[in-house]
CSV table of C-alpha atoms and ligand atoms in Angstrom, one decimal:
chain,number,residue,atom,x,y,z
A,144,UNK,CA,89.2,73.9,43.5
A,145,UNK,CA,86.2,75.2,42.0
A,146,UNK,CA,85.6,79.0,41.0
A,147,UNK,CA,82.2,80.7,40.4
A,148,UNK,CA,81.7,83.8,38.9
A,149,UNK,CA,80.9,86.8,41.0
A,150,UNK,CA,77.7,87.8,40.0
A,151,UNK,CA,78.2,89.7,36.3
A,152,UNK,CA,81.8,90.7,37.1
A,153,UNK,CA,84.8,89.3,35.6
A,154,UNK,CA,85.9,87.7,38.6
A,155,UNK,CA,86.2,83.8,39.4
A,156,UNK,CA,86.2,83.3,42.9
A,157,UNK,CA,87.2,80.3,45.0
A,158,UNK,CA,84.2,78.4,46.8
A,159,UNK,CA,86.1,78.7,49.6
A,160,UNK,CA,86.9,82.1,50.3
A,161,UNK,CA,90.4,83.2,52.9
A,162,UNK,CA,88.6,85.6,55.8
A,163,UNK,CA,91.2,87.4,56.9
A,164,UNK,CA,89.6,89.0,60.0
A,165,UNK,CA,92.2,86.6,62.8
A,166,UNK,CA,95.0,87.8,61.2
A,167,UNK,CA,93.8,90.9,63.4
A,168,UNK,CA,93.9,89.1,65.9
A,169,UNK,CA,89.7,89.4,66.2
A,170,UNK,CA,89.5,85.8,67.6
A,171,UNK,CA,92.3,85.9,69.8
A,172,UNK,CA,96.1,86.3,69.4
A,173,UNK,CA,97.7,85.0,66.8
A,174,UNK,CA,101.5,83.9,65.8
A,175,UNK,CA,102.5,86.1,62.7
A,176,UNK,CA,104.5,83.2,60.8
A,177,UNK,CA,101.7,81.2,61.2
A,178,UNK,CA,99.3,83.5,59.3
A,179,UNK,CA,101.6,83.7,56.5
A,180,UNK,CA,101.9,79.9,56.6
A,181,UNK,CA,97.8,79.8,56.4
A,182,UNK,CA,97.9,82.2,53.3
A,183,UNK,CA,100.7,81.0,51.6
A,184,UNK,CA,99.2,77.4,51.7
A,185,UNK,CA,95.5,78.6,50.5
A,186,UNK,CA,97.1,80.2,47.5
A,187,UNK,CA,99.2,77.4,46.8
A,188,UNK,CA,95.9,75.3,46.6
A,189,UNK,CA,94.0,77.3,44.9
A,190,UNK,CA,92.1,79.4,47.5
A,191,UNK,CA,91.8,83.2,45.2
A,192,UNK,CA,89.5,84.7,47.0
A,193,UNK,CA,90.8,86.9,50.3
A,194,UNK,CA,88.6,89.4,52.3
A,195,UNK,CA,89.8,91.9,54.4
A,196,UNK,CA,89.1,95.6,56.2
A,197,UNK,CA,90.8,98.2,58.2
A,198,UNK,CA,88.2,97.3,60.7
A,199,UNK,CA,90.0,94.0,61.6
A,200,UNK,CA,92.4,94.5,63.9
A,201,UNK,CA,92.6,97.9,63.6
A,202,UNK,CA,94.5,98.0,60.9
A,203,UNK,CA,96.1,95.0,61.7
A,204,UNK,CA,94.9,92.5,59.6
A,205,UNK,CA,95.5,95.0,56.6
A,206,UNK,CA,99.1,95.2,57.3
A,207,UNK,CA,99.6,91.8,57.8
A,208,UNK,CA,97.5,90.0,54.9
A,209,UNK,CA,99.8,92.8,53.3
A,210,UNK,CA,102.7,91.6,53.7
A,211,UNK,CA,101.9,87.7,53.2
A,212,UNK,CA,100.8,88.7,49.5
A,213,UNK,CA,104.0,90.1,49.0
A,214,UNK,CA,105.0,89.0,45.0
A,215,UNK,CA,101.5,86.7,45.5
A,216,UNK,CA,98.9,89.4,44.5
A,217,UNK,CA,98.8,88.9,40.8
A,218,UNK,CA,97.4,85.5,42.0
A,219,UNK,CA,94.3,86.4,44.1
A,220,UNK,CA,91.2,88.2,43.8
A,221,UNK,CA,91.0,91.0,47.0
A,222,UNK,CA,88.3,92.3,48.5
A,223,UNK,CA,88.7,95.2,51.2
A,224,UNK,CA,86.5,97.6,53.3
A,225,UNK,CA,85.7,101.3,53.8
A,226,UNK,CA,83.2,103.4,56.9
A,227,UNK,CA,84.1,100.9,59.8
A,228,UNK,CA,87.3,101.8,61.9
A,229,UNK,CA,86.3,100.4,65.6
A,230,UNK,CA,83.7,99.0,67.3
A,231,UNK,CA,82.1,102.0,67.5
A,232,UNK,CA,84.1,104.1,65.0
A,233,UNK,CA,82.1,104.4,61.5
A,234,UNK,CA,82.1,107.4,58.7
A,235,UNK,CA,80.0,106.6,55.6
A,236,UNK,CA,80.6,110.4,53.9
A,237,UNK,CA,82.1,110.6,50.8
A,238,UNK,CA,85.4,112.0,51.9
A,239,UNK,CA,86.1,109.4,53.8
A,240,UNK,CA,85.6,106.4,51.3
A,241,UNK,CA,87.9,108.2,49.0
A,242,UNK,CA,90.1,108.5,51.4
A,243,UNK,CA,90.5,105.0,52.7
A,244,UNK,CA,91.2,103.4,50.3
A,245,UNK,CA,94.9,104.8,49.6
A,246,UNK,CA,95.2,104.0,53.1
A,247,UNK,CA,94.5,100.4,52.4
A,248,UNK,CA,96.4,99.8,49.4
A,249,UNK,CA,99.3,101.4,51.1
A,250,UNK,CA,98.9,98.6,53.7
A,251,UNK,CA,97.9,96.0,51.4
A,252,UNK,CA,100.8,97.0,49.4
A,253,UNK,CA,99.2,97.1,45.7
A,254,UNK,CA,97.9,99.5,44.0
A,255,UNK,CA,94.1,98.3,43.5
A,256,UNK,CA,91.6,96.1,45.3
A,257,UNK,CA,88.9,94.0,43.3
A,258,UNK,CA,86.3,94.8,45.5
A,259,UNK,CA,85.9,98.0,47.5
A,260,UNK,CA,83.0,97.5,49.9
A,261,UNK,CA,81.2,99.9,52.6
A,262,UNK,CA,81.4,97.7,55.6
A,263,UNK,CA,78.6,96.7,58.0
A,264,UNK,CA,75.9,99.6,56.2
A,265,UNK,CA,73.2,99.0,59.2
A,266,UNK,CA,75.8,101.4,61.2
A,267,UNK,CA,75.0,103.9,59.3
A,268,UNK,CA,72.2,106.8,58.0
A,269,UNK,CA,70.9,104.5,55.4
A,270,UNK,CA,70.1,107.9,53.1
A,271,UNK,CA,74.2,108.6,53.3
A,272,UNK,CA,74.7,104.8,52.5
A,273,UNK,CA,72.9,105.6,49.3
A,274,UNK,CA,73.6,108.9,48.6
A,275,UNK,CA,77.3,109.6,49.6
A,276,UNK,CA,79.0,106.4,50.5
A,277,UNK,CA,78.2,103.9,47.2
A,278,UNK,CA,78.6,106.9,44.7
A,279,UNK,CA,82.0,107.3,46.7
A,280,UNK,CA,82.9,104.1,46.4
A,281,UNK,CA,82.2,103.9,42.4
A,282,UNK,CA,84.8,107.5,42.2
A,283,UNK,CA,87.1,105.2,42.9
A,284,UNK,CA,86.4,102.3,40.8
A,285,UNK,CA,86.5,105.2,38.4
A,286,UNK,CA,90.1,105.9,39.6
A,287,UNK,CA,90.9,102.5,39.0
A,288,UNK,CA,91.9,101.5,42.7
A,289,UNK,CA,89.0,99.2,42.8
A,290,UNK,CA,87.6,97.0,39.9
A,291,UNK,CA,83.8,96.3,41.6
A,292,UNK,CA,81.8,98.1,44.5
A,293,UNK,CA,79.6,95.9,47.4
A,294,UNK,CA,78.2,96.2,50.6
A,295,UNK,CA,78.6,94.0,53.5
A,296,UNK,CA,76.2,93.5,56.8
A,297,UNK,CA,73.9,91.5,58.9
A,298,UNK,CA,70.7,92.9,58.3
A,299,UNK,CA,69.5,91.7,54.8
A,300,UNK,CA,66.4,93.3,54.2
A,301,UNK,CA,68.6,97.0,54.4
A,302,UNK,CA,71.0,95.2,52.5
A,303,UNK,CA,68.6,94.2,49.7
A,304,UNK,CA,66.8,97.3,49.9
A,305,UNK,CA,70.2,99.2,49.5
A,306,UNK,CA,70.8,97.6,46.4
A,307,UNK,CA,67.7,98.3,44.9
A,308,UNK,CA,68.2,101.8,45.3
A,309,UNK,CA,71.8,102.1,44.2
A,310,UNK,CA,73.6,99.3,42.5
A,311,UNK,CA,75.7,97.5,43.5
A,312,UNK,CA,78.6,94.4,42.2
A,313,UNK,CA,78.6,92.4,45.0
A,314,UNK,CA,76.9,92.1,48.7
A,315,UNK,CA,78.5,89.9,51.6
A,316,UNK,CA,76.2,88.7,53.9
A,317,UNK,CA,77.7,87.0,57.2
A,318,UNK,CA,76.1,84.6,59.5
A,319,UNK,CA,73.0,84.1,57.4
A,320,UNK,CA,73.6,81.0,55.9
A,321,UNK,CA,75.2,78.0,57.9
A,322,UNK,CA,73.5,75.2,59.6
A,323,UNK,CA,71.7,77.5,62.2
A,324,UNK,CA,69.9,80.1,59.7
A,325,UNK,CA,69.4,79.7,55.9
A,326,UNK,CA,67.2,83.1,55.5
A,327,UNK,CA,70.1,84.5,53.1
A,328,UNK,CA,68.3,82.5,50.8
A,329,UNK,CA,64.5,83.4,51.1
A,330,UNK,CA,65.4,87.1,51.8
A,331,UNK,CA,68.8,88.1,49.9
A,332,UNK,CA,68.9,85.5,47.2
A,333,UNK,CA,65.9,85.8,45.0
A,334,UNK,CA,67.1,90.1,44.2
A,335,UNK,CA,70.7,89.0,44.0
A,336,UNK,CA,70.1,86.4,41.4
A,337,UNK,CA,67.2,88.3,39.7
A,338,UNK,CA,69.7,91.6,39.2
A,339,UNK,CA,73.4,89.6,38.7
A,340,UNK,CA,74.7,90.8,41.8
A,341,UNK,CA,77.5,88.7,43.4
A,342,UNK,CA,76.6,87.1,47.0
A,343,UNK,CA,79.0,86.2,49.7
A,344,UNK,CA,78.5,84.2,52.0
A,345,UNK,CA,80.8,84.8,55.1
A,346,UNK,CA,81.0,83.2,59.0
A,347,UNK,CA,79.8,79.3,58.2
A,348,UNK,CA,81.0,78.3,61.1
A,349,UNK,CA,78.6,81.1,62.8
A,350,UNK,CA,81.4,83.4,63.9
A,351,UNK,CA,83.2,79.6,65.8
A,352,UNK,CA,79.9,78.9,66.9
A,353,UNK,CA,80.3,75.9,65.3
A,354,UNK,CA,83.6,74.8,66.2
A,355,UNK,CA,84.6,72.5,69.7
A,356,UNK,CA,86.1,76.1,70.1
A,357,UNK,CA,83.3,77.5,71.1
A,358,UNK,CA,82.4,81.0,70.8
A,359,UNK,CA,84.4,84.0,71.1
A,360,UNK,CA,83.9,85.9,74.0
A,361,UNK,CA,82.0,88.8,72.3
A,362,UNK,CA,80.1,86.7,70.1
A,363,UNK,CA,76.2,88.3,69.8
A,364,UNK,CA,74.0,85.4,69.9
A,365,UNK,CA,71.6,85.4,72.8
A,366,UNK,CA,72.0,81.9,75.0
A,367,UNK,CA,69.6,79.5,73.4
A,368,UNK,CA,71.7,80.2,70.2
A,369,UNK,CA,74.8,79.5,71.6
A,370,UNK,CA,73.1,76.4,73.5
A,371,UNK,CA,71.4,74.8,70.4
A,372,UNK,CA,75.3,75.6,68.6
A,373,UNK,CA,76.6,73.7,71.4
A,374,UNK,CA,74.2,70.9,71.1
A,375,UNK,CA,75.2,70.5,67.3
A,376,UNK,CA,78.6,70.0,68.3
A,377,UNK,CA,78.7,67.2,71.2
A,378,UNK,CA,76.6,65.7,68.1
A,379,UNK,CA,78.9,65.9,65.7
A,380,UNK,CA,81.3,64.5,68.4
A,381,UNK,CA,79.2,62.0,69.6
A,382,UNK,CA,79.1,60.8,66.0
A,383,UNK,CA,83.0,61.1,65.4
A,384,UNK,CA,82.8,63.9,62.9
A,385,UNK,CA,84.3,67.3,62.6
A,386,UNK,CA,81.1,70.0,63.2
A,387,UNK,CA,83.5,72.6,61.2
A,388,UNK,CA,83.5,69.8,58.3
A,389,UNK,CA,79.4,69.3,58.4
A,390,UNK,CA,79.3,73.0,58.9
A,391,UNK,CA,81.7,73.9,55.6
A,392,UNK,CA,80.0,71.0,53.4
A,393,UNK,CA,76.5,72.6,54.2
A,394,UNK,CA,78.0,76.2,52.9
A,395,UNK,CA,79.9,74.7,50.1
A,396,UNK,CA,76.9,73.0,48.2
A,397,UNK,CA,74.9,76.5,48.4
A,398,UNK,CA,74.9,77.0,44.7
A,399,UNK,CA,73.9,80.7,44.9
A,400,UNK,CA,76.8,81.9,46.9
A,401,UNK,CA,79.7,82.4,44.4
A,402,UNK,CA,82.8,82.2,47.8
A,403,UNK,CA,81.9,80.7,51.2
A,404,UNK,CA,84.1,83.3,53.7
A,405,UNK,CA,85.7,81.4,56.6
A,406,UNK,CA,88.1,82.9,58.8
A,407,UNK,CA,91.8,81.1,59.1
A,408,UNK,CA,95.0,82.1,60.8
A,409,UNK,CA,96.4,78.5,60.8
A,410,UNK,CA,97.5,76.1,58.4
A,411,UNK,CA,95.9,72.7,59.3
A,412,UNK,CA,92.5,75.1,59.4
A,413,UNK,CA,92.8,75.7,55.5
A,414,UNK,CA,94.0,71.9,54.9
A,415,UNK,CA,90.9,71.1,56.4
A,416,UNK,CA,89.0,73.3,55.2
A,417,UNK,CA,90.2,72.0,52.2
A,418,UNK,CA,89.8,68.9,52.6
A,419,UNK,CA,86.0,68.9,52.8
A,420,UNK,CA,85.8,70.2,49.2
A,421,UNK,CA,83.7,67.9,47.0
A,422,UNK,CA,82.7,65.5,49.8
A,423,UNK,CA,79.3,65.1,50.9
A,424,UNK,CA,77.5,65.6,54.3
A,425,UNK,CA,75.1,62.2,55.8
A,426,UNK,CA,71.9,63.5,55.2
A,427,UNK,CA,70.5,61.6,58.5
A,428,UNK,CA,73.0,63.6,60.5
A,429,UNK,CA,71.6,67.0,58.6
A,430,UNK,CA,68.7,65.7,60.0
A,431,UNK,CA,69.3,65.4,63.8
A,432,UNK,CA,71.2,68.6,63.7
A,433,UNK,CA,68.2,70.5,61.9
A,434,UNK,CA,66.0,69.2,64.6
A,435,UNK,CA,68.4,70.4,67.4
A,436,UNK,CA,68.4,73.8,66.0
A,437,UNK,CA,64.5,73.6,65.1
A,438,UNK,CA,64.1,76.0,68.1
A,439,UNK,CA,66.1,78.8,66.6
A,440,UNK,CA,66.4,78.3,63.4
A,441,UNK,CA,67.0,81.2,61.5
A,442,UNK,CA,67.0,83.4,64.7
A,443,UNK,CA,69.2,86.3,64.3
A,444,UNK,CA,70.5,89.2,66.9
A,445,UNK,CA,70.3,93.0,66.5
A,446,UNK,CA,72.9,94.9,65.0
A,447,UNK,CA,73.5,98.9,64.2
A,448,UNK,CA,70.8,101.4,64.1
A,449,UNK,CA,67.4,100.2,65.0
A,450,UNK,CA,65.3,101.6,61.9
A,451,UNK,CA,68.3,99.6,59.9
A,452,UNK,CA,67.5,95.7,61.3
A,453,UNK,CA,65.5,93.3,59.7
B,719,NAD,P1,83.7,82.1,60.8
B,719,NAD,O1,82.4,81.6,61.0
B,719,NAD,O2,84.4,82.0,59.5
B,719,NAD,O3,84.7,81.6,62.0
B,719,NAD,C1,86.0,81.9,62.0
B,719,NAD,C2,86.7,81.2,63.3
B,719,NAD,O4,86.6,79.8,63.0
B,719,NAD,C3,88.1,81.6,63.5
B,719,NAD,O5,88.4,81.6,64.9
B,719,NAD,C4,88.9,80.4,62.9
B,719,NAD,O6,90.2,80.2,63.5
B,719,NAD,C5,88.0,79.3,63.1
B,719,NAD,N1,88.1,78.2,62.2
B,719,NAD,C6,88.3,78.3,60.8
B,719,NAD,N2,88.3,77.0,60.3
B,719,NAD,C7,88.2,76.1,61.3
B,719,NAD,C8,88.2,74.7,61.3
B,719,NAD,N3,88.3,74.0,60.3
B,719,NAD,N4,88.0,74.1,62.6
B,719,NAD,C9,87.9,74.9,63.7
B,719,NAD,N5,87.9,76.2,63.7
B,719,NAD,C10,88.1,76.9,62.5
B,719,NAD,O7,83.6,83.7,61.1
B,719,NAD,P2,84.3,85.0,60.6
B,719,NAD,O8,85.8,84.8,60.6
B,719,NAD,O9,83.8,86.1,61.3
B,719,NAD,O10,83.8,85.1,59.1
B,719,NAD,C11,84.6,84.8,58.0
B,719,NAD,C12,85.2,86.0,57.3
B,719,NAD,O11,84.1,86.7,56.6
B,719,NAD,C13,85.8,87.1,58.2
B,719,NAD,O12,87.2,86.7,58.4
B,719,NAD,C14,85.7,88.3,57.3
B,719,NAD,O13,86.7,88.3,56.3
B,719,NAD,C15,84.3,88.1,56.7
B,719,NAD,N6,83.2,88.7,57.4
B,719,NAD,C16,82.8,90.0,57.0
B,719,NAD,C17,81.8,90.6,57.7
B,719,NAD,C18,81.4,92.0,57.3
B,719,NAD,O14,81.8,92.5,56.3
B,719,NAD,N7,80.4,92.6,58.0
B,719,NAD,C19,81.2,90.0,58.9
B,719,NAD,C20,81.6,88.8,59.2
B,719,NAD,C21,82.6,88.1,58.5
């Protein structure tokens, strides 16, 4: 496995990063022992990096990454989330960052998180963002319940612009940078390396986009994205390969990111995940695909307040 530093902290993450969003059950229903299988096995080969939030699940995903790290956490670098409850259910003040997090690390069962980070920031006033819920978030680093502070989001302009206002350790970007859309890297990049901030790069298979899966039901991409995904994948068929595998090389060789996030709640998803590490994607194959997305490339959907997306 290889590990990159997280921007100017101290922490060496695994290129491939353990999203821990289906153990909420956000993709569908999952079976418990099979979760802590999938976690037990990416620790076991060197996968350190594990992302969570109340948001998942509803708690969920907490409690049960929780109890899979049980004697493991001394092991793994762990990221969690504050302001997003439900699908509609946000609070960026103060209070409430300083709250949460004693909620999660009850659930999580430790007594610190590595990173702390206000989740999905385009939900919110972008002045209590600044103002309330960072400095909130760096009371507790303070405290000592979290060693760094980051954002996380889909817009990455607000996300940039955050940053520049109020610093920040670490930002995860999802769905940004995968075979469909590389703006992460014309828009996020150039500040993130220019001011040592951490990036993250989360969803590279487009939130199952680009899995023979398919997407999940709620999935936010208009229809020509979900069409030109679908496309990439009887290609990938067509040709005998895995699209996940093209899809996880392409993330993996991004330099910039320090963890590529991917989402598992099964075992053979993280041995193949795994698998891919350190092999290399047929460039004429990159080729045909980036012509088959041509029409959408780096086409994104709305998210959270208007005044907040890109
Ligand atoms: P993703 O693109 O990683 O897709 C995950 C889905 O792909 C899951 O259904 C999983 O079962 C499936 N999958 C994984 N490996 C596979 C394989 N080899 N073959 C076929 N299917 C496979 O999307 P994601 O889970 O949303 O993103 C990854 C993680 O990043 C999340 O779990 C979460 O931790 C984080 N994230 C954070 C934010 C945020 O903070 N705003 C947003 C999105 C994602």
């Amino acid at each position: 496995m290889e590990y990159r530093q997280l921007g100017k902290t101290d922490l060496n993450v695994s290129i491939l990063g353990y999203g821990a969003s289906p153990l909420g059950n956000e993709f569908g229903e999952i079976e418990v022992a099979e979760g802590q299988r999938a976690v037990d096995f990416a620790i076991d080969h060197g996968i350190n990096y594990f992302d969570v939030a109340p948001y998942y699940g509803r708690t969920l995903a907490e409690e049960r990454l929780g109890a899979a790290l049980e004697g493991k956490r001394d092991k793994i670098v762990l990221a969690t989330k504050c302001c997003r409850y439900d699908f509609d259910g946000f609070d960026f003040s103060a209070k409430r960052v300083e709250e949460s997090i004693d909620e999660s690390l009850q659930r999580l069962k430790t007594d610190y998180v590595d990173l702390y980070q206000i989740h999905d920031i385009e939900f919110g006033d972008r002045r209590q963002v600044i103002e309330e819920a960072i400095p909130a978030a760096r009371k507790v680093q303070q405290s000592g319940k979290a060693r760094y502070v980051g954002i996380t989001g889909l817009p990455l302009k607000m996300l940039r612009d955050v940053a520049a206002e109020v610093p920040v350790d670490a930002i995860l970007s999802y769905a940004r940078y995968n075979l469909m859309i590389t703006d992460l890297d014309d828009i996020l990049r150039p500040f993130a390396v220019e001011n040592g901030i951490g990036l993250i790069n989360a969803s590279p298979l487009h939130l199952r986009l680009l899995t023979e899966k398919g997407p999940p039901e709620w999935h936010s991409a208009p229809d020509d994205i979900k069409e030109a995904g679908a496309k990439v994948v009887e290609l990938c068929k067509s040709r005998g390969v895995s699209v996940s595998d093209v899809a996880m090389r392409f993330c993996y060789e991004y330099q910039h990111a320090a963890s590529t996030l991917v989402g598992m709640s099964k075992q053979r998803h993280v041995e193949q995940n795994l698998r891919v590490l350190g092999t290399e994607n047929d460039a004429e194959l990159l080729a045909e695909i980036a012509e088959l997305v041509a029409p959408v490339k780096d086409r994104i959907w709305g998210t959270g307040r208007v005044e907040n997306q890109d």
